[in-house]
CSV table of C-alpha atoms and ligand atoms in Angstrom, one decimal:
chain,number,residue,atom,x,y,z
A,1,UNK,CA,-0.3,0.0,-0.4
A,2,UNK,CA,1.4,3.3,-0.5
A,3,UNK,CA,0.7,6.1,1.2
A,4,UNK,CA,-1.1,9.4,1.0
A,5,UNK,CA,0.1,11.6,-0.8
A,6,UNK,CA,1.3,14.9,0.1
A,7,UNK,CA,-0.7,17.7,-0.3
A,8,UNK,CA,2.3,20.4,0.9
A,9,UNK,CA,5.8,19.8,0.6
A,10,UNK,CA,8.0,21.8,1.7
A,11,UNK,CA,12.3,20.2,-0.5
A,12,UNK,CA,15.5,21.9,1.5
A,13,UNK,CA,13.4,25.1,1.8
A,14,UNK,CA,15.4,27.9,2.2
A,15,UNK,CA,15.1,31.8,2.8
A,16,UNK,CA,16.9,35.0,4.0
A,17,UNK,CA,15.9,38.1,5.4
A,18,UNK,CA,18.1,40.2,3.3
A,19,UNK,CA,21.4,38.6,5.0
A,20,UNK,CA,19.5,37.5,8.2
A,21,UNK,CA,19.2,33.4,7.4
A,22,UNK,CA,15.2,32.2,8.3
A,23,UNK,CA,15.4,28.7,7.0
A,24,UNK,CA,18.0,26.9,7.0
A,25,UNK,CA,16.5,23.5,4.6
A,26,UNK,CA,13.7,22.6,5.9
A,27,UNK,CA,11.9,18.8,4.4
A,28,UNK,CA,8.2,18.3,5.0
A,29,UNK,CA,5.5,16.6,4.0
A,30,UNK,CA,1.5,17.1,4.9
A,31,UNK,CA,-1.2,14.5,4.3
A,32,UNK,CA,-5.5,15.5,3.5
A,33,UNK,CA,-7.1,15.1,7.3
A,34,UNK,CA,-3.3,15.5,9.1
A,35,UNK,CA,-3.0,18.6,11.3
A,36,UNK,CA,1.1,19.1,12.0
A,37,UNK,CA,2.2,22.1,14.2
A,38,UNK,CA,5.5,23.6,14.2
A,39,UNK,CA,6.2,24.3,16.7
A,40,UNK,CA,9.4,26.4,18.2
A,41,UNK,CA,10.9,29.4,20.1
A,42,UNK,CA,10.2,32.6,18.8
A,43,UNK,CA,12.8,33.6,16.3
A,44,UNK,CA,13.2,30.1,14.5
A,45,UNK,CA,11.4,30.3,11.4
A,46,UNK,CA,7.9,29.2,12.2
A,47,UNK,CA,6.1,32.6,10.3
A,48,UNK,CA,8.1,31.8,7.6
A,49,UNK,CA,7.7,28.8,6.9
A,50,UNK,CA,4.5,29.4,6.4
A,51,UNK,CA,4.7,32.8,4.5
A,52,UNK,CA,6.3,31.1,2.1
A,53,UNK,CA,4.5,28.4,1.9
A,54,UNK,CA,0.5,30.7,1.5
A,55,UNK,CA,3.1,32.9,-1.2
A,56,UNK,CA,3.3,36.2,0.7
A,57,UNK,CA,7.3,35.9,0.9
A,58,UNK,CA,9.2,33.2,-2.2
A,59,UNK,CA,11.3,31.2,-0.8
A,60,UNK,CA,15.5,31.8,-1.6
A,61,UNK,CA,15.3,27.8,-2.6
A,62,UNK,CA,14.1,24.9,-2.9
A,63,UNK,CA,10.0,23.7,-3.8
A,64,UNK,CA,6.9,24.2,-2.5
A,65,UNK,CA,4.0,22.4,-3.8
A,66,UNK,CA,0.9,21.9,-3.2
A,67,UNK,CA,-1.8,19.0,-3.9
A,68,UNK,CA,1.2,17.3,-6.7
A,69,UNK,CA,2.1,20.4,-8.5
A,70,UNK,CA,4.6,23.1,-7.4
A,71,UNK,CA,3.4,26.5,-6.3
A,72,UNK,CA,7.6,28.2,-5.5
A,73,UNK,CA,10.8,26.5,-6.5
A,74,UNK,CA,13.5,28.7,-8.6
A,75,UNK,CA,10.7,29.1,-11.9
A,76,UNK,CA,7.4,28.8,-11.4
A,77,UNK,CA,5.4,31.2,-8.7
A,78,UNK,CA,1.8,30.9,-7.8
A,79,UNK,CA,0.5,33.5,-6.7
A,80,UNK,CA,-1.5,34.5,-3.1
A,81,UNK,CA,-5.0,33.8,-4.3
A,82,UNK,CA,-4.2,30.9,-6.8
A,83,UNK,CA,-2.9,28.8,-3.5
A,84,UNK,CA,-5.9,27.3,-2.3
A,85,UNK,CA,-4.5,28.3,0.8
A,86,UNK,CA,-6.8,29.3,4.0
A,87,UNK,CA,-5.3,31.5,7.2
A,88,UNK,CA,-5.1,32.1,10.0
A,89,UNK,CA,-3.3,34.6,12.2
A,90,UNK,CA,-2.2,35.4,15.8
A,91,UNK,CA,-4.4,39.3,14.8
A,92,UNK,CA,-7.1,37.6,12.7
A,93,UNK,CA,-6.7,39.9,10.4
A,94,UNK,CA,-10.7,40.2,9.8
A,95,UNK,CA,-12.5,43.1,8.4
A,96,UNK,CA,-13.4,46.0,10.6
A,97,UNK,CA,-16.5,47.6,8.0
A,98,UNK,CA,-17.5,43.7,7.2
A,99,UNK,CA,-19.7,42.2,9.7
A,100,UNK,CA,-19.6,38.4,11.0
A,101,UNK,CA,-20.7,37.8,7.4
A,102,UNK,CA,-19.4,38.7,5.0
A,103,UNK,CA,-15.6,38.2,6.5
A,104,UNK,CA,-16.8,34.4,5.9
A,105,UNK,CA,-18.3,35.9,2.6
A,106,UNK,CA,-15.0,37.8,2.3
A,107,UNK,CA,-13.4,34.6,0.0
A,108,UNK,CA,-16.3,33.3,-1.5
A,109,UNK,CA,-17.7,33.8,-4.6
A,110,UNK,CA,-19.2,37.5,-5.5
A,111,UNK,CA,-21.5,39.1,-6.0
A,112,UNK,CA,-22.6,36.3,-3.7
A,113,UNK,CA,-24.7,34.3,-5.6
A,114,UNK,CA,-27.4,31.5,-3.4
A,115,UNK,CA,-24.3,28.7,-2.9
A,116,UNK,CA,-22.5,31.6,-1.4
A,117,UNK,CA,-25.3,33.1,1.2
A,118,UNK,CA,-25.7,28.8,1.9
A,119,UNK,CA,-22.0,28.6,2.3
A,120,UNK,CA,-21.7,31.1,5.3
A,121,UNK,CA,-24.3,30.5,6.9
A,122,UNK,CA,-23.5,26.3,7.3
A,123,UNK,CA,-19.7,28.0,8.4
A,124,UNK,CA,-21.0,30.0,11.2
A,125,UNK,CA,-23.4,27.7,12.4
A,126,UNK,CA,-20.7,24.5,12.4
A,127,UNK,CA,-18.3,27.4,14.7
A,128,UNK,CA,-21.7,28.3,16.7
A,129,UNK,CA,-22.0,32.1,15.5
A,130,UNK,CA,-25.0,31.8,13.7
A,131,UNK,CA,-26.4,34.4,15.5
A,132,UNK,CA,-23.7,37.1,15.4
A,133,UNK,CA,-24.3,37.4,11.2
A,134,UNK,CA,-24.9,40.6,11.6
A,135,UNK,CA,-22.8,41.4,14.5
A,136,UNK,CA,-19.4,43.3,13.6
A,137,UNK,CA,-15.8,42.2,14.4
A,138,UNK,CA,-15.6,44.7,18.1
A,139,UNK,CA,-18.6,43.4,19.2
A,140,UNK,CA,-17.0,39.5,19.1
A,141,UNK,CA,-14.2,38.5,22.4
A,142,UNK,CA,-11.1,37.0,21.3
A,143,UNK,CA,-13.3,33.4,21.2
A,144,UNK,CA,-15.1,34.1,17.8
A,145,UNK,CA,-13.5,36.8,16.4
A,146,UNK,CA,-10.6,33.2,16.6
A,147,UNK,CA,-13.8,30.8,15.1
A,148,UNK,CA,-14.4,33.6,12.2
A,149,UNK,CA,-11.0,33.8,11.8
A,150,UNK,CA,-11.5,29.8,10.8
A,151,UNK,CA,-14.9,29.8,9.7
A,152,UNK,CA,-13.5,32.5,6.8
A,153,UNK,CA,-10.1,30.5,6.4
A,154,UNK,CA,-12.2,27.2,5.7
A,155,UNK,CA,-15.7,28.5,3.8
A,156,UNK,CA,-14.1,28.7,0.2
A,157,UNK,CA,-12.0,24.0,1.3
A,158,UNK,CA,-9.3,25.2,1.0
A,159,UNK,CA,-6.7,22.4,0.6
A,160,UNK,CA,-4.5,23.7,2.9
A,161,UNK,CA,-5.0,25.4,6.0
A,162,UNK,CA,-2.4,27.1,7.7
A,163,UNK,CA,-2.6,28.7,11.2
A,164,UNK,CA,0.1,31.1,12.5
A,165,UNK,CA,0.1,31.1,16.3
A,166,UNK,CA,-4.2,30.6,16.3
A,167,UNK,CA,-4.5,30.7,19.9
A,168,UNK,CA,-2.3,32.8,21.4
A,169,UNK,CA,-3.5,36.2,22.3
A,170,UNK,CA,-6.7,33.4,23.9
A,171,UNK,CA,-6.0,32.7,27.5
A,172,UNK,CA,-5.8,29.7,29.7
A,173,UNK,CA,-9.3,28.3,30.3
A,174,UNK,CA,-10.9,29.5,26.2
A,175,UNK,CA,-7.4,28.4,24.4
A,176,UNK,CA,-8.0,25.1,26.6
A,177,UNK,CA,-11.8,25.5,24.4
A,178,UNK,CA,-10.9,26.9,21.1
A,179,UNK,CA,-8.4,24.4,21.0
A,180,UNK,CA,-10.7,21.3,20.5
A,181,UNK,CA,-13.0,22.9,18.7
A,182,UNK,CA,-10.4,24.8,16.1
A,183,UNK,CA,-9.2,20.3,16.6
A,184,UNK,CA,-12.4,19.3,14.9
A,185,UNK,CA,-13.1,21.9,12.3
A,186,UNK,CA,-9.8,20.9,10.1
A,187,UNK,CA,-10.3,17.8,11.4
A,188,UNK,CA,-14.2,17.5,9.7
A,189,UNK,CA,-12.3,19.7,6.5
A,190,UNK,CA,-10.0,17.2,6.2
A,191,UNK,CA,-7.8,20.5,5.4
A,192,UNK,CA,-4.5,19.5,5.6
A,193,UNK,CA,-2.8,21.5,8.6
A,194,UNK,CA,0.4,23.3,9.4
A,195,UNK,CA,-0.2,24.9,12.4
A,196,UNK,CA,2.1,27.6,14.4
A,197,UNK,CA,2.6,27.7,17.9
A,198,UNK,CA,5.1,28.4,20.1
A,199,UNK,CA,3.5,26.3,23.3
A,200,UNK,CA,3.7,22.7,23.1
A,201,UNK,CA,0.6,22.4,25.1
A,202,UNK,CA,-0.6,23.6,21.8
A,203,UNK,CA,1.2,21.4,19.5
A,204,UNK,CA,0.1,17.9,21.8
A,205,UNK,CA,-3.4,18.8,22.2
A,206,UNK,CA,-3.8,19.6,18.7
A,207,UNK,CA,-1.1,17.9,16.5
A,208,UNK,CA,-1.4,13.9,14.5
A,209,UNK,CA,2.6,15.2,14.5
A,210,UNK,CA,5.2,17.4,15.6
A,211,UNK,CA,7.9,19.1,13.4
A,212,UNK,CA,9.9,20.9,16.3
A,213,UNK,CA,11.8,24.2,15.0
A,214,UNK,CA,16.0,25.4,15.4
A,215,UNK,CA,17.5,28.1,14.1
A,216,UNK,CA,15.6,27.1,10.8
A,217,UNK,CA,16.0,23.2,11.1
A,218,UNK,CA,13.1,20.9,12.0
A,219,UNK,CA,15.9,19.3,14.9
A,220,UNK,CA,12.7,16.7,15.0
A,221,UNK,CA,10.2,15.3,13.4
A,222,UNK,CA,6.7,12.4,14.9
A,223,UNK,CA,3.9,12.0,16.6
A,224,UNK,CA,3.4,13.5,19.7
A,225,UNK,CA,4.3,11.0,22.5
A,226,UNK,CA,7.8,10.2,20.1
A,227,UNK,CA,8.8,13.2,20.1
A,228,UNK,CA,8.4,12.8,24.2
A,229,UNK,CA,9.3,10.3,25.1
A,230,UNK,CA,12.6,9.8,22.6
A,231,UNK,CA,13.5,13.6,22.4
A,232,UNK,CA,16.9,13.4,19.8
A,233,UNK,CA,18.9,16.1,22.4
A,234,UNK,CA,18.2,17.7,25.1
A,235,UNK,CA,16.9,21.2,23.3
A,236,UNK,CA,14.0,18.4,22.6
A,237,UNK,CA,13.6,17.2,26.2
A,238,UNK,CA,13.9,20.5,28.1
A,239,UNK,CA,10.7,21.6,25.7
A,240,UNK,CA,8.6,19.8,26.7
A,241,UNK,CA,9.3,19.1,29.6
A,242,UNK,CA,11.2,21.2,32.9
A,243,UNK,CA,14.2,18.8,33.9
A,244,UNK,CA,17.7,18.3,35.9
A,245,UNK,CA,20.6,17.8,33.9
A,246,UNK,CA,23.1,15.9,36.5
A,247,UNK,CA,27.1,14.3,35.2
A,248,UNK,CA,27.3,10.5,34.3
A,249,UNK,CA,29.6,8.8,33.4
A,250,UNK,CA,28.7,5.7,31.4
A,251,UNK,CA,30.3,2.5,30.6
A,252,UNK,CA,28.9,-0.8,28.4
A,253,UNK,CA,26.0,1.8,28.0
A,254,UNK,CA,25.1,2.4,31.2
A,255,UNK,CA,25.1,5.6,32.9
A,256,UNK,CA,26.2,5.6,36.6
A,257,UNK,CA,24.4,9.5,37.9
A,258,UNK,CA,24.3,10.2,41.5
A,259,UNK,CA,20.9,9.3,40.9
A,260,UNK,CA,21.3,5.8,40.7
A,261,UNK,CA,22.2,3.6,36.1
A,262,UNK,CA,20.8,4.4,33.5
A,263,UNK,CA,20.2,2.4,30.1
A,264,UNK,CA,22.5,4.8,27.9
A,265,UNK,CA,22.0,3.2,24.9
A,266,UNK,CA,24.2,4.6,21.8
A,267,UNK,CA,26.0,7.2,24.4
A,268,UNK,CA,30.5,6.1,23.4
A,269,UNK,CA,32.0,6.0,26.7
A,270,UNK,CA,33.4,8.1,28.7
A,271,UNK,CA,31.4,12.2,30.1
A,272,UNK,CA,27.5,11.8,29.4
A,273,UNK,CA,24.5,14.4,31.2
A,274,UNK,CA,21.6,12.5,32.4
A,275,UNK,CA,18.7,14.8,31.9
A,276,UNK,CA,16.1,14.0,34.1
A,277,UNK,CA,12.7,14.9,34.8
A,278,UNK,CA,11.8,16.9,37.5
A,279,UNK,CA,8.5,15.0,37.5
A,280,UNK,CA,11.1,11.5,37.2
A,281,UNK,CA,11.2,11.6,41.5
A,282,UNK,CA,7.9,9.5,43.8
A,283,UNK,CA,8.7,9.0,47.7
A,284,UNK,CA,8.9,5.2,47.8
A,285,UNK,CA,9.1,3.2,51.5
A,286,UNK,CA,11.7,0.9,50.3
A,287,UNK,CA,13.3,4.3,47.6
A,288,UNK,CA,16.8,3.5,47.2
A,289,UNK,CA,18.1,7.4,47.3
A,290,UNK,CA,18.0,8.9,50.2
A,291,UNK,CA,17.4,12.7,50.0
A,292,UNK,CA,17.4,15.7,52.5
A,293,UNK,CA,15.2,18.4,52.2
A,294,UNK,CA,15.9,21.8,52.2
A,295,UNK,CA,12.6,23.6,50.8
A,296,UNK,CA,8.9,23.1,49.7
A,297,UNK,CA,7.2,25.3,46.7
A,298,UNK,CA,3.3,24.7,46.2
A,299,UNK,CA,2.5,24.6,42.6
A,300,UNK,CA,-1.5,23.6,43.0
A,301,UNK,CA,-0.8,19.8,41.6
A,302,UNK,CA,2.2,19.6,42.2
A,303,UNK,CA,5.0,21.5,44.8
A,304,UNK,CA,8.9,22.0,44.7
A,305,UNK,CA,10.7,20.6,46.5
A,306,UNK,CA,15.2,22.1,47.0
A,307,UNK,CA,17.3,18.5,48.1
A,308,UNK,CA,20.7,17.5,48.5
A,309,UNK,CA,21.6,14.1,47.7
A,310,UNK,CA,25.0,12.4,48.4
A,311,UNK,CA,27.6,12.8,45.8
A,312,UNK,CA,25.9,16.5,44.0
A,313,UNK,CA,27.3,19.8,45.1
A,314,UNK,CA,24.3,21.5,43.9
A,315,UNK,CA,20.3,21.3,44.8
A,316,UNK,CA,17.8,19.6,42.3
A,317,UNK,CA,14.4,21.3,42.0
A,318,UNK,CA,12.6,18.3,41.7
A,319,UNK,CA,8.2,17.5,41.3
A,320,UNK,CA,6.3,16.1,43.5
A,321,UNK,CA,2.5,15.0,44.0
A,322,UNK,CA,1.0,18.1,46.7
A,323,UNK,CA,-0.8,15.9,48.5
A,324,UNK,CA,2.7,14.1,50.0
A,325,UNK,CA,3.9,15.7,53.6
A,326,UNK,CA,6.8,17.2,52.2
A,327,UNK,CA,8.5,19.2,55.3
A,328,UNK,CA,11.8,21.4,55.7
A,329,UNK,CA,14.6,19.7,57.1
A,330,UNK,CA,13.9,16.1,56.8
A,331,UNK,CA,14.7,13.1,54.8
A,332,UNK,CA,13.1,11.8,51.8
A,333,UNK,CA,12.9,8.0,50.6
A,334,UNK,CA,13.1,8.8,46.4
A,335,UNK,CA,12.4,6.2,44.2
A,336,UNK,CA,13.6,7.7,40.2
A,337,UNK,CA,11.6,6.6,37.3
A,338,UNK,CA,13.6,5.4,34.3
A,339,UNK,CA,11.5,6.4,32.0
A,340,UNK,CA,11.7,10.3,32.8
A,341,UNK,CA,16.2,9.8,32.7
A,342,UNK,CA,17.5,10.8,29.4
A,343,UNK,CA,21.4,10.4,29.2
A,344,UNK,CA,23.1,11.9,26.5
A,345,UNK,CA,26.2,13.2,25.2
A,346,UNK,CA,28.4,15.7,27.2
A,347,UNK,CA,29.0,17.5,23.8
A,348,UNK,CA,25.9,18.0,22.5
A,349,UNK,CA,25.2,21.1,25.4
A,350,UNK,CA,27.8,22.1,24.0
A,351,UNK,CA,26.9,22.2,20.7
A,352,UNK,CA,22.8,23.1,21.8
A,353,UNK,CA,24.2,26.1,23.6
A,354,UNK,CA,25.5,27.0,20.8
A,355,UNK,CA,23.0,27.2,18.3
A,356,UNK,CA,21.2,28.6,19.9
A,357,UNK,CA,20.0,32.3,19.1
B,401,ADP,P1,9.3,32.6,14.4
B,401,ADP,O1,7.9,33.2,13.5
B,401,ADP,O2,9.2,31.2,14.3
B,401,ADP,O3,8.9,33.9,15.6
B,401,ADP,P2,10.4,34.3,11.7
B,401,ADP,O4,9.6,33.0,11.3
B,401,ADP,O5,9.2,35.8,12.4
B,401,ADP,O6,10.2,33.4,13.1
B,401,ADP,O7,11.4,35.1,12.4
B,401,ADP,C1,12.3,34.3,11.8
B,401,ADP,C2,14.1,35.2,11.5
B,401,ADP,O8,13.4,35.9,10.8
B,401,ADP,C3,13.9,35.7,12.8
B,401,ADP,O9,15.5,35.9,13.3
B,401,ADP,C4,13.2,37.2,12.6
B,401,ADP,O10,14.3,38.5,13.0
B,401,ADP,C5,13.8,36.7,11.4
B,401,ADP,N1,12.8,38.3,10.0
B,401,ADP,C6,11.6,37.9,9.6
B,401,ADP,N2,10.8,38.3,9.5
B,401,ADP,C7,11.5,39.4,8.6
B,401,ADP,C8,11.7,40.7,7.7
B,401,ADP,N3,10.5,41.2,7.1
B,401,ADP,N4,12.9,41.3,7.4
B,401,ADP,C9,14.1,40.4,8.5
B,401,ADP,N5,13.6,40.1,8.9
B,401,ADP,C10,13.5,38.9,9.1
B,402,MG,MG1,5.6,33.7,13.5
């Protein structure tokens, strides 16, 4: 069986703004009905990749194709309105002088015929805004504006939908709702969707696959659980969880660290680093790791404990369930979940420091 052909394909795409390099060679395929999250810190090139896909910017090198047709390479350039791409921007970019219905109808046939009107009504119903059709954007909340922007982008049934930080202007509770609604609408539309975000929770919640970017390149790509469980380097690991880094020594595929021994497949013998999720620790009667508690901070569902352990000069911060009673000055017996410990070559951290903007 063949994998379905990609609807949106980037092949070795590079881009520079004058002398500022923003993309260093990005290749990525997105299939129909798939949501790919482009995740990464500010300035890593996420918006640039969306802008070249939409045709708002012409890449310096490489090829972009949509539904099997080259839309931009060294020779061809298809203008944005001819690419069949829907766009949702961070600020929603609604037309302030048009009401909700006219905003949604904007990308449809004009003058608006019966079909366009029916599509608009149907889209507004799908985003739960049928009753607001004749309100103007300034009369809507942030979440409602986001839904109008989404309805407008989806109304022409684009093969590709590009969303740039669509949730970042929403507060936490609303953000969770909008994430779920957006995901449902994207899935229903069957479009190939690329969603840009700097928030790992957004990416985890919404994406079928995450492409984690750093400094103009995709560092790792995979299903959320793949990336979370098998980060290729400390940068990827730290993007999704808080970690403490400990010195380690590797011999015969095993790392010896101040908190125990852990598998270290693929690591050369010698000095290494063990990155430990703060949540990898638990209090256990038969725990192998004694720790003296220096300080405790309440965080809601969890509490942060600053601990000292034998063989380590610095204080470690770990996260424990809030229900445990922990007092400064006492000694805990801890267990460490090996699934939360990642051993990397010592040089990886040097590489990562260099790669940071
Ligand atoms: P992100 O969306 O991941 O925050 P961008 O794609 O916006 O990143 O930017 C990538 C890099 O390109 C950044 O260093 C940014 O400063 C630079 N950049 C973006 N747009 C322009 C522009 N119009 N002119 C010059 N440099 C730009
Ligand atoms: Mg951006």
